Amino acid sequence: MSQRQIVQVFEQYQKSRMQFVQTVADLAARPQNIEILRNAGVMSMLRPLLLDVVPSVQQTAALALGRLADHSDDLAEAVVKEDILPQLVQSLASQNRFYKKAAAFVLRAVAKHSPELSQAVVACGGVDALVLCLEEFDPGVKEAATWALGYIARHNALLSQSVVDAGAVPLLVLCLLEPEIALKRIAASTLSDISKHTPELAQTVVDTGAIAHLAQMILNPDAKLKRQVFSALSQISKHSVSLAEMVIEAEIFPAALASLRDQDEYVRKNVATLMREVVKHSPELSQVIINYGALSGVIDYVNDCRGNLRLPGIMMLGYVAAHSENLAMAVIISKGVPQLGLCLSEESEHHIKAATVWSIGQIGHHTPEHAKAVATAHLLPKLLELYMDARSSEDLQAKSKKALKSILQKCTYVPGLEPLLYDAPSNILKHVVCQFSKVLPHDSKARRLFVTSGGLKKVQEIEAEPGSALQEHINAINNCFPEELVRYYTPGYSDALLERLDNYQSA
Amino acid sequence: DMAELLKLQSEIKEFPKDQAQETRQEENQAATRIQSWFRACKVRAYLSHLHKKAIIIQKIWRGFTARAPQRSCTATFSMLHANISVKPLCSQIQRRWRGFFVRKYIHNFYARKSYLEGVTMKNESVRRELDELEELQKRERDCLAMVKEQTAKVYQAHRLHHLVSTKQCPGVFNSPFRPAPHEMELLLRQVKYQTPTRLAPRGRARPLGIPSPTAPSFPGTLGSPWIKTSRTCCSRPVLPPIVSKKQQGLYREPGEVWEQRVQCPDLMLCLQTSYTHLEEAQNQLQQKETVRVPQKHISYTNTTTDSHTVMLQKSSHIYWSSHNIKATCLIVCKSLLGSYGLGGRAGYPLITRLAV
């Protein structure tokens, strides 16, 4: 055979390899084909093609592998088991940028499913190779590498630590400064994933000066970027007071409030999360945030959105009010309490209701003024109802009971207390009656109201064990009223009178 | 015995008599000095002892006298004097002081009140600002959407320019049953046909020959300094057109002659409507020429038919010698289009050449 014919054989083989790999890559893009491909044994076929002579075959094979691993975790496990990862990692160092992109895609697809798979990626030196990729010029390669690192760091603190130990953080901060928006997004998201686990990791991120750059990007019009930036800032600030103070010192605050009205709902949610994480540490930080006028922004935000998006806003109000009574008063005058009442009635999920109930408890438990504000919004019967409802989850019941008790212990607003006399179980009732016994001896108008609205009658109907606290309170109440009135309202009084009539002999 | 004693005495007397005499004085003086010094020491010691004791006495006395007014004025003294117990009065004073201090410095009511008022005001102002900001952003988005829509319509008009209605045949958008033509029709009329390029003009480039879309009134600057404005569609201020004084009389507009020379060099002298009306017109003209003297100076470029005489007469009267040859050309082209129908392939290159 002539040389040409022999060479033609090789060319034909190369063409068919290329075609195979491209078709597999295209098929793997659709989820319905993947099972079939898997059963046909595509993994073992693709593996030798990764080491092919022709670079485009390598790249396309890597791309196909990445798409397969992306789809399901057993395929990803198969990738790990077949020892494909060490090959990939080795060739990452040497190949051109298309291969690097494809290989980083495979690593990301493997690492995203579970911590064990990420550990496998780390174990074969994937993190170091990815960090090397971060030093490339091509933004696509950097993006792919950053994304893979992000997925690795997402799972737990140990993996994040290994990413940080490989020296990724300064390079990630440099990626933040690049002009490409997609790269900025991914870098911000990775920093957020790294710093979310422990304070030390967050401190490492802060030490590279990430906060200043993140703060600058708040003014960027791109919505997805803002999502990631706010998420990163909130993950940093959630760990400790000093980190939160550093975030505040970066002067994000008046600008961040504008993002509370952004079109994108997740941007708004992440701003609210950031505020919650900052506010929960200390009263001074809450004060700083309130001085920027954040309360009205948050209350409007809670008003506008629905469902799970409301949760950070509600919790922020609770944390603010928890610190001290003048902060709680600030929440009250910003009309936070009616808004929380609306949330309580509109939302159906129990964890959101539990958070709302907790916030209401934090607002109302400081002084009688606060308790009055809660009572005038007609929230006490709602709290009671949530406590009594058998369908409420345990967490919700416990929280509503605690909130109710703490508010009742300070409540002196008689019209608010009255509805509770009728339906409450005894453990709540004793607090209600106790409050009445404190208020009634001093206020004559309240006494009159108490009688005319039927409260005295109800109190007489309460059965209490003699000697218990409840009985003492009842006695205290009865002492405020003339005896005839008390006797008039005791149950069975009419029978007693009739009996007396029977025994009466006219003189 | 006595004799020996006398003898000794005389010996003693006689022996160092002068020497003793001499030293006696010195020794006497020395002794006196010693004695005087010793006595001085004794006296000094005594004096200092006296001084110290005097100081102690003075000290005690002065302390006593200094405390005398306090002793006489204090309530304790008078109370003790009057046999009343002192403790509750002390606690009264302390109570009053502590109440004052706490109310003024620690739980200052007025400070708290002004703080809460400040919080409300700040909330209100932030709410207003955020509302304004949202409003601005919404307007910006609406403006962008409108511009996008308008550009899309104009692009559509470009692609469908051939659907414009002609004299002969009303277009799709200009149904005779409608009271007024559809806006698409108006757009089609305004569009100047361009040879299709690879990419249709999108976004910023405004298509030629279209009057600018209703310039949306958008404030160029946003109030809040801390918001960076995104690229708005109307960031460039649109200047008003330069109004030149219209010259009186039948003058051509500047540039028209140039346009005619450039763009319609060989004007095909086609007629407005029907295919054979050239022959008909010639016939009619011959008939008319025999009847009356033509009053209008017809340029050799155009002949007319009956049905369109009126219109042309009017137009010729005012416009003929001067303007709008080009407009007529356009009308002519369109009529050609109409008369040849939409499928007329032959007409297209011709029209293209004419219209360019």
PDB file of N, CA, C and O in Angstrom, chain A residues 113 119 294 317:
ATOM      1  N   HIS A 113     -21.905  17.568  43.364  1.00  0.00           N
ATOM      2  CA  HIS A 113     -22.967  16.708  43.890  1.00  0.00           C
ATOM      3  C   HIS A 113     -22.898  16.470  45.374  1.00  0.00           C
ATOM      4  O   HIS A 113     -23.925  16.488  46.051  1.00  0.00           O
ATOM      5  N   GLN A 119     -14.278  15.935  47.906  1.00  0.00           N
ATOM      6  CA  GLN A 119     -13.065  15.477  48.577  1.00  0.00           C
ATOM      7  C   GLN A 119     -12.184  14.703  47.622  1.00  0.00           C
ATOM      8  O   GLN A 119     -10.954  14.831  47.642  1.00  0.00           O
ATOM      9  N   ALA A 294     -33.205  52.505  57.715  1.00  0.00           N
ATOM     10  CA  ALA A 294     -33.433  51.200  57.113  1.00  0.00           C
ATOM     11  C   ALA A 294     -34.782  50.619  57.483  1.00  0.00           C
ATOM     12  O   ALA A 294     -35.312  49.780  56.760  1.00  0.00           O
ATOM     13  N   LEU A 317     -36.395  42.712  61.892  1.00  0.00           N
ATOM     14  CA  LEU A 317     -37.166  43.512  62.838  1.00  0.00           C
ATOM     15  C   LEU A 317     -37.100  42.910  64.234  1.00  0.00           C
ATOM     16  O   LEU A 317     -36.964  43.629  65.231  1.00  0.00           O
TER      17      LEU A 317
END
